Coordinates of C-alpha atoms in Angstrom, one line a residue:
X1 CA -15.5 6.1 5.6
X2 CA -13.1 5.1 2.2
X3 CA -14.7 6.6 -1.3
X4 CA -16.1 3.9 -2.7
X5 CA -15.6 3.5 -7.0
X6 CA -19.4 3.1 -7.3
X7 CA -20.7 5.2 -4.9
X8 CA -20.9 9.5 -4.2
X9 CA -19.9 8.8 -0.6
X10 CA -17.0 11.3 -0.2
X11 CA -16.8 12.6 -3.7
X12 CA -19.5 14.9 -4.5
X13 CA -17.8 17.5 -6.6
X14 CA -14.9 15.2 -7.5
X15 CA -13.4 16.2 -10.9
X16 CA -14.6 13.8 -13.8
X17 CA -12.3 10.8 -15.1
X18 CA -12.4 8.2 -17.3
X19 CA -10.5 5.9 -14.7
X20 CA -13.8 6.1 -12.4
X21 CA -16.4 3.8 -13.2
X22 CA -19.1 6.3 -12.2
X23 CA -19.2 9.8 -11.6
X24 CA -20.2 12.8 -8.6
X25 CA -20.0 15.4 -10.2
X26 CA -22.4 18.1 -11.2
X27 CA -21.7 17.2 -14.8
X28 CA -22.5 14.2 -14.7
X29 CA -26.2 14.6 -15.0
X30 CA -26.1 16.5 -18.2
X31 CA -23.2 14.3 -19.5
X32 CA -24.8 11.0 -17.9
X33 CA -22.5 8.4 -16.1
X34 CA -23.9 9.5 -12.7
X35 CA -23.7 7.4 -9.6
X36 CA -26.7 5.5 -9.0
X37 CA -26.4 7.4 -4.8
X38 CA -25.5 10.5 -6.4
X39 CA -29.1 12.0 -5.7
X40 CA -28.9 10.7 -2.1
X41 CA -24.9 12.4 -1.3
X42 CA -24.6 15.4 -3.8
X43 CA -27.9 16.9 -3.6
X44 CA -28.8 19.4 -1.3
X45 CA -28.7 18.7 2.0
X46 CA -26.9 15.4 0.9
X47 CA -24.7 13.5 3.3
X48 CA -21.6 13.8 1.4
X49 CA -21.0 18.0 1.3
X50 CA -19.2 19.1 -1.5
X51 CA -16.2 20.4 1.1
X52 CA -16.1 17.2 2.4
X53 CA -14.6 15.3 -1.0
X54 CA -10.9 14.9 -1.6
X55 CA -9.8 16.8 -4.3
X56 CA -7.1 15.6 -7.1
X57 CA -5.3 18.9 -5.6
X58 CA -5.6 18.2 -2.2
X59 CA -4.4 14.7 -2.8
X60 CA -1.2 16.4 -4.7
X61 CA -0.3 18.8 -1.7
X62 CA -1.1 16.3 0.9
X63 CA 1.6 14.1 -0.5
X64 CA 3.8 16.5 -1.1
X65 CA 4.0 17.2 2.7
X66 CA 3.9 13.8 3.9
X67 CA 7.4 13.4 1.7
X68 CA 8.6 16.2 3.6
X69 CA 7.4 15.0 7.5
X70 CA 9.5 11.5 6.7
X71 CA 12.1 12.5 9.1
X72 CA 12.7 8.6 9.5
X73 CA 13.5 8.0 5.9
X74 CA 16.9 6.3 4.9
X75 CA 19.8 9.3 4.0
X76 CA 21.8 8.6 1.4
X77 CA 24.3 7.6 2.6
X78 CA 22.6 4.4 4.6
X79 CA 21.7 2.1 1.7
X80 CA 23.6 1.5 -1.7
X81 CA 21.8 -0.4 -3.8
X82 CA 23.5 -2.4 -7.2
X83 CA 20.1 -3.0 -9.9
X84 CA 22.4 -4.3 -12.4
X85 CA 20.3 -5.9 -15.2
X86 CA 17.4 -3.8 -16.7
X87 CA 14.9 -6.0 -18.1
X88 CA 12.5 -4.5 -21.1
X89 CA 9.0 -4.8 -20.6
X90 CA 8.1 -8.0 -22.5
X91 CA 11.5 -10.0 -20.9
X92 CA 10.2 -9.6 -16.9
X93 CA 8.5 -12.9 -17.0
X94 CA 11.8 -15.1 -18.8
X95 CA 13.3 -15.8 -15.1
X96 CA 16.7 -15.5 -15.4
X97 CA 18.5 -14.4 -13.4
X98 CA 20.6 -11.6 -15.2
X99 CA 22.4 -10.2 -12.0
X100 CA 24.9 -11.9 -10.4
X101 CA 24.4 -9.7 -6.9
X102 CA 22.4 -8.8 -4.5
X103 CA 20.3 -5.7 -5.0
X104 CA 21.3 -4.6 -1.6
X105 CA 25.1 -3.6 -1.1
X106 CA 24.6 -1.7 2.0
X107 CA 22.2 -1.1 4.8
X108 CA 22.7 1.1 7.5
X109 CA 20.9 -1.4 10.2
X110 CA 20.9 1.4 12.9
X111 CA 17.9 2.1 11.0
X112 CA 15.9 -0.8 12.2
X113 CA 16.6 0.5 16.0
X114 CA 14.2 3.5 15.7
X115 CA 10.5 2.3 16.9
X116 CA 8.7 2.7 13.9
X117 CA 10.9 0.6 12.2
X118 CA 11.7 -2.0 15.1
X119 CA 7.6 -2.3 15.7
X120 CA 7.4 -3.0 12.2
X121 CA 10.0 -5.6 11.9
X122 CA 7.9 -8.0 14.5
X123 CA 5.2 -8.0 12.8
X124 CA 6.5 -9.8 9.7
X125 CA 6.9 -13.0 11.4
X126 CA 3.4 -13.2 12.6
X127 CA 1.8 -14.6 9.2
X128 CA 1.9 -18.1 7.6
X129 CA 3.4 -17.7 4.6
X130 CA 0.7 -20.0 2.9
X131 CA -2.7 -19.5 2.0
X132 CA -5.8 -21.5 3.0
X133 CA -4.5 -21.8 6.5
X134 CA -5.8 -20.0 9.3
X135 CA -3.9 -17.6 11.3
X136 CA -4.2 -18.0 14.8
X137 CA -3.3 -14.5 16.4
X138 CA -2.1 -14.6 20.1
X139 CA -1.9 -12.0 22.3
X140 CA 1.6 -11.3 22.2
X141 CA 0.9 -10.7 18.1
X142 CA -2.1 -8.0 18.7
X143 CA -0.1 -6.6 21.4
X144 CA 2.4 -6.0 18.3
X145 CA 0.2 -4.9 16.3
X146 CA -0.9 -1.8 18.6
X147 CA 2.7 -1.0 19.2
X148 CA 3.2 -0.3 15.5
X149 CA 0.4 1.5 15.4
X150 CA 1.0 3.7 18.7
X151 CA 4.3 4.1 17.2
X152 CA 3.1 5.2 13.6
X153 CA 0.6 7.3 15.3
X154 CA 3.2 9.6 17.0
X155 CA 5.2 10.6 13.6
X156 CA 4.6 14.1 12.2
X157 CA 3.0 11.7 8.8
X158 CA 0.1 10.1 11.0
X159 CA -1.0 13.0 12.7
X160 CA -1.0 15.4 9.7
X161 CA -2.9 12.4 8.1
X162 CA -5.7 12.4 10.7
X163 CA -5.5 16.2 10.6
X164 CA -6.7 16.2 6.8
X165 CA -9.0 13.1 7.6
X166 CA -10.7 14.9 10.5
X167 CA -11.0 18.1 8.3
X168 CA -12.6 16.2 5.6
X169 CA -15.5 14.7 8.6
X170 CA -13.9 11.1 8.0
X171 CA -13.4 10.8 11.5
X172 CA -14.6 12.4 14.5
X173 CA -11.1 11.5 16.6
X174 CA -7.6 10.2 17.1
X175 CA -8.8 6.7 18.8
X176 CA -11.7 6.3 16.0
X177 CA -9.0 6.9 13.5
X178 CA -6.4 4.1 14.9
X179 CA -9.4 1.8 16.0
X180 CA -10.3 1.8 12.1
X181 CA -6.9 1.4 11.4
X182 CA -6.6 -1.7 13.1
X183 CA -9.8 -2.9 11.2
X184 CA -8.8 -2.0 7.6
X185 CA -5.2 -3.3 7.9
X186 CA -5.1 -6.6 10.5
X187 CA -8.9 -7.6 10.4
X188 CA -8.8 -11.0 8.9
X189 CA -10.7 -12.3 6.2
X190 CA -10.6 -15.4 3.5
X191 CA -8.6 -15.9 0.3
X192 CA -9.0 -19.6 -0.4
X193 CA -11.3 -21.8 1.8
X194 CA -13.1 -20.0 4.0
X195 CA -10.3 -19.7 6.1
X196 CA -9.4 -16.7 7.9
X197 CA -6.0 -16.5 6.5
X198 CA -5.3 -13.1 5.2
X199 CA -5.4 -9.6 5.9
X200 CA -4.1 -6.4 4.7
X201 CA -0.8 -5.8 6.5
X202 CA 0.0 -9.4 5.4
X203 CA -1.1 -8.9 1.9
X204 CA 0.4 -5.9 0.9
X205 CA 3.9 -6.0 3.3
X206 CA 4.7 -9.3 4.3
X207 CA 3.5 -11.7 1.4
X208 CA 2.3 -15.4 1.6
X209 CA 2.6 -18.3 -0.4
X210 CA 0.9 -21.1 -2.0
X211 CA 2.2 -22.9 -5.2
X212 CA -1.3 -24.7 -5.7
X213 CA -3.7 -22.1 -5.6
X214 CA -4.6 -20.0 -9.1
X215 CA -7.1 -17.8 -6.6
X216 CA -7.0 -14.2 -5.7
X217 CA -8.8 -11.3 -5.5
X218 CA -10.1 -11.5 -8.8
X219 CA -9.1 -7.7 -9.1
X220 CA -5.9 -7.4 -9.7
X221 CA -3.9 -7.1 -13.4
X222 CA -1.6 -8.4 -15.4
X223 CA 2.1 -7.1 -15.8
X224 CA 3.6 -4.6 -13.1
X225 CA 5.8 -1.3 -12.8
X226 CA 5.9 -1.3 -16.5
X227 CA 5.0 2.4 -17.2
X228 CA 1.2 2.7 -17.4
X229 CA 0.6 -1.0 -16.0
X230 CA -0.1 -1.9 -12.5
X231 CA 0.8 -4.5 -10.1
X232 CA -0.9 -7.1 -8.0
X233 CA 0.7 -7.5 -4.5
X234 CA 0.1 -10.4 -1.9
X235 CA -0.1 -14.0 -2.7
X236 CA 2.1 -16.7 -4.8
X237 CA -0.9 -18.1 -7.6
X238 CA 0.0 -20.9 -9.5
X239 CA 3.3 -21.1 -8.3
X240 CA 4.6 -17.6 -8.6
X241 CA 4.7 -14.9 -6.2
X242 CA 2.3 -11.7 -6.5
X243 CA 2.9 -10.4 -3.0
X244 CA 5.4 -8.7 -1.5
X245 CA 7.2 -5.2 -2.3
X246 CA 8.7 -3.4 1.5
X247 CA 12.1 -2.3 1.0
X248 CA 13.0 -3.8 4.1
X249 CA 11.2 -7.2 4.1
X250 CA 13.3 -7.6 1.0
X251 CA 16.2 -6.7 2.3
X252 CA 16.0 -9.0 5.5
X253 CA 15.1 -12.2 3.1
X254 CA 17.8 -11.3 0.5
X255 CA 20.4 -11.1 3.4
X256 CA 19.1 -14.4 4.7
X257 CA 19.5 -16.1 1.1
X258 CA 16.0 -17.1 0.7
X259 CA 15.0 -14.2 -2.0
X260 CA 17.4 -14.2 -5.5
X261 CA 17.0 -11.0 -7.0
X262 CA 17.4 -10.9 -11.0
X263 CA 16.8 -7.7 -12.6
X264 CA 15.2 -4.3 -12.7
X265 CA 12.3 -3.1 -15.4
X266 CA 11.9 0.7 -13.7
X267 CA 13.9 3.1 -11.8
X268 CA 12.1 5.6 -10.8
X269 CA 13.6 9.3 -11.0
X270 CA 14.6 10.0 -7.5
X271 CA 17.8 11.1 -6.4
X272 CA 17.5 10.8 -2.7
X273 CA 14.7 8.6 -0.9
X274 CA 12.5 6.9 -0.9
X275 CA 13.3 5.9 -4.6
X276 CA 11.3 3.7 -6.7
X277 CA 12.0 0.3 -8.2
X278 CA 10.4 -2.3 -10.2
X279 CA 12.1 -5.5 -9.9
X280 CA 12.1 -9.5 -11.0
X281 CA 13.2 -12.1 -8.1
X282 CA 12.5 -15.3 -6.7
X283 CA 11.2 -16.1 -2.9
X284 CA 12.5 -19.8 -1.9
X285 CA 12.1 -20.6 -5.7
X286 CA 8.5 -18.8 -6.6
X287 CA 9.1 -16.1 -9.2
X288 CA 7.9 -12.6 -9.0
X289 CA 7.6 -11.1 -12.5
X290 CA 7.6 -7.4 -11.5
X291 CA 7.3 -6.0 -8.1
X292 CA 7.1 -2.3 -7.0
X293 CA 8.7 -1.0 -3.9
X294 CA 9.5 2.1 -2.6
X295 CA 13.2 2.1 -1.3
X296 CA 14.6 3.7 1.7
X297 CA 11.0 5.2 3.1
X298 CA 9.6 4.7 6.8
X299 CA 7.3 2.7 7.6
X300 CA 4.7 5.1 8.2
X301 CA 5.2 6.8 5.1
X302 CA 4.2 3.8 3.6
X303 CA 1.5 2.9 6.0
X304 CA 0.3 6.3 5.7
X305 CA 0.1 6.9 1.7
X306 CA -1.3 3.8 1.5
X307 CA -4.4 4.6 4.6
X308 CA -4.9 7.9 2.4
X309 CA -5.4 6.4 -1.1
X310 CA -7.5 3.7 0.1
X311 CA -9.7 6.2 1.7
X312 CA -9.6 8.7 -1.0
X313 CA -9.4 6.2 -4.1
X314 CA -10.2 2.8 -3.5
X315 CA -10.4 0.4 -6.5
X316 CA -8.5 3.7 -8.3
X317 CA -5.5 5.0 -9.1
X318 CA -4.1 7.3 -6.5
X319 CA -2.4 10.0 -8.2
X320 CA 0.6 12.0 -5.9
X321 CA 3.5 14.0 -6.2
X322 CA 6.5 13.0 -4.2
X323 CA 9.5 15.6 -4.7
X324 CA 8.1 17.1 -7.4
X325 CA 8.1 14.0 -9.3
X326 CA 4.7 12.4 -10.3
X327 CA 3.6 8.6 -9.1
X328 CA 0.4 7.0 -8.6
X329 CA -0.8 4.1 -6.2
X330 CA -3.3 1.7 -6.5
X331 CA -5.3 0.1 -3.7
X332 CA -8.2 -2.2 -3.9
X333 CA -11.3 -2.4 -1.2
X334 CA -11.5 -6.5 -0.1
X335 CA -15.5 -7.3 -1.5
X336 CA -16.4 -10.5 0.1
X337 CA -16.8 -9.6 3.6
X338 CA -16.7 -6.7 5.8
X339 CA -16.4 -5.0 9.2
X340 CA -18.2 -2.5 11.7
X341 CA -21.2 -0.7 9.5
X342 CA -20.0 -2.6 6.5
X343 CA -16.4 -1.2 6.0
X344 CA -13.8 -2.9 3.7
X345 CA -10.7 -4.6 4.7
X346 CA -7.8 -3.4 2.5
X347 CA -7.0 -6.2 -0.4
X348 CA -4.1 -4.5 -1.6
X349 CA -2.1 -1.5 -2.1
X350 CA 0.9 -0.9 -4.6
X351 CA 2.6 1.8 -5.7
X352 CA 2.0 2.4 -9.8
X353 CA 5.2 3.4 -12.0
X354 CA 4.4 7.6 -13.1

């Protein structure tokens, strides 16, 4: 159902790129570097037809369409932020609070009464922050997951995304898409000592913490939203936060006093919402060297873009366009366990600098 970085499933005819681990364009036979399953998928009568591949141009066009359909995004009058100190690329690890005021000066909390916002916020307290402690999912929490998915699927953003994926033969029905969304985002897997302690949704949108654990997905790179370098999200590793980037989550915790904003190292070119910010902060004493965040987007917009990139370009940079400006998202599949017939959970997803 998604493009695996080491496979040609769903990638036949995709343009050659140095970022790819292996290639699925016909030119790879002449130049070398074809994926091992190139013949099976991309030869005549192969399962993965050229017309079902998702091209770079289609990603640019679809992301602009989704951007235009984000009717629930914040208006310029709904949010006022105070970025204050801009950290140089080499200064993001200094762990110094160089901004005396909170990041958010004002948020119109009437936004949070919108169905997708309210159902999203109810999910945020469903997770234990410490990795290694098994999540106990209650019937009420399962219902909250269903409520959130039901509300986002009502939006034009997710209907457009489904129509696109349906046209690419990724899903046969909206119900099939909905069921897979629940598994890939909310299905539990172990990041610690075998306990079912994490999920893609928790890792990307909520964040967890464990001061002594030095694990992780093994796929994250150092640094963050410094131009040209990506960011790992989701857990506290060796006493540092490497997770939680959602702007709503950040605002609510900053309001409570558990998040302290230090500085920013990147402020995107957008003059309306959603914007993108790279920031440094502490969360209950744990430090985040560079966190990336969409500012002011709706939950369905962020959820939809990450889903699109996970299905189209997992393990690789997914190049998009928002309001005429370039933007990339990185996702990784969880490689240590699967669901269904070998499908992968989401390990992480995050916005990169243009």
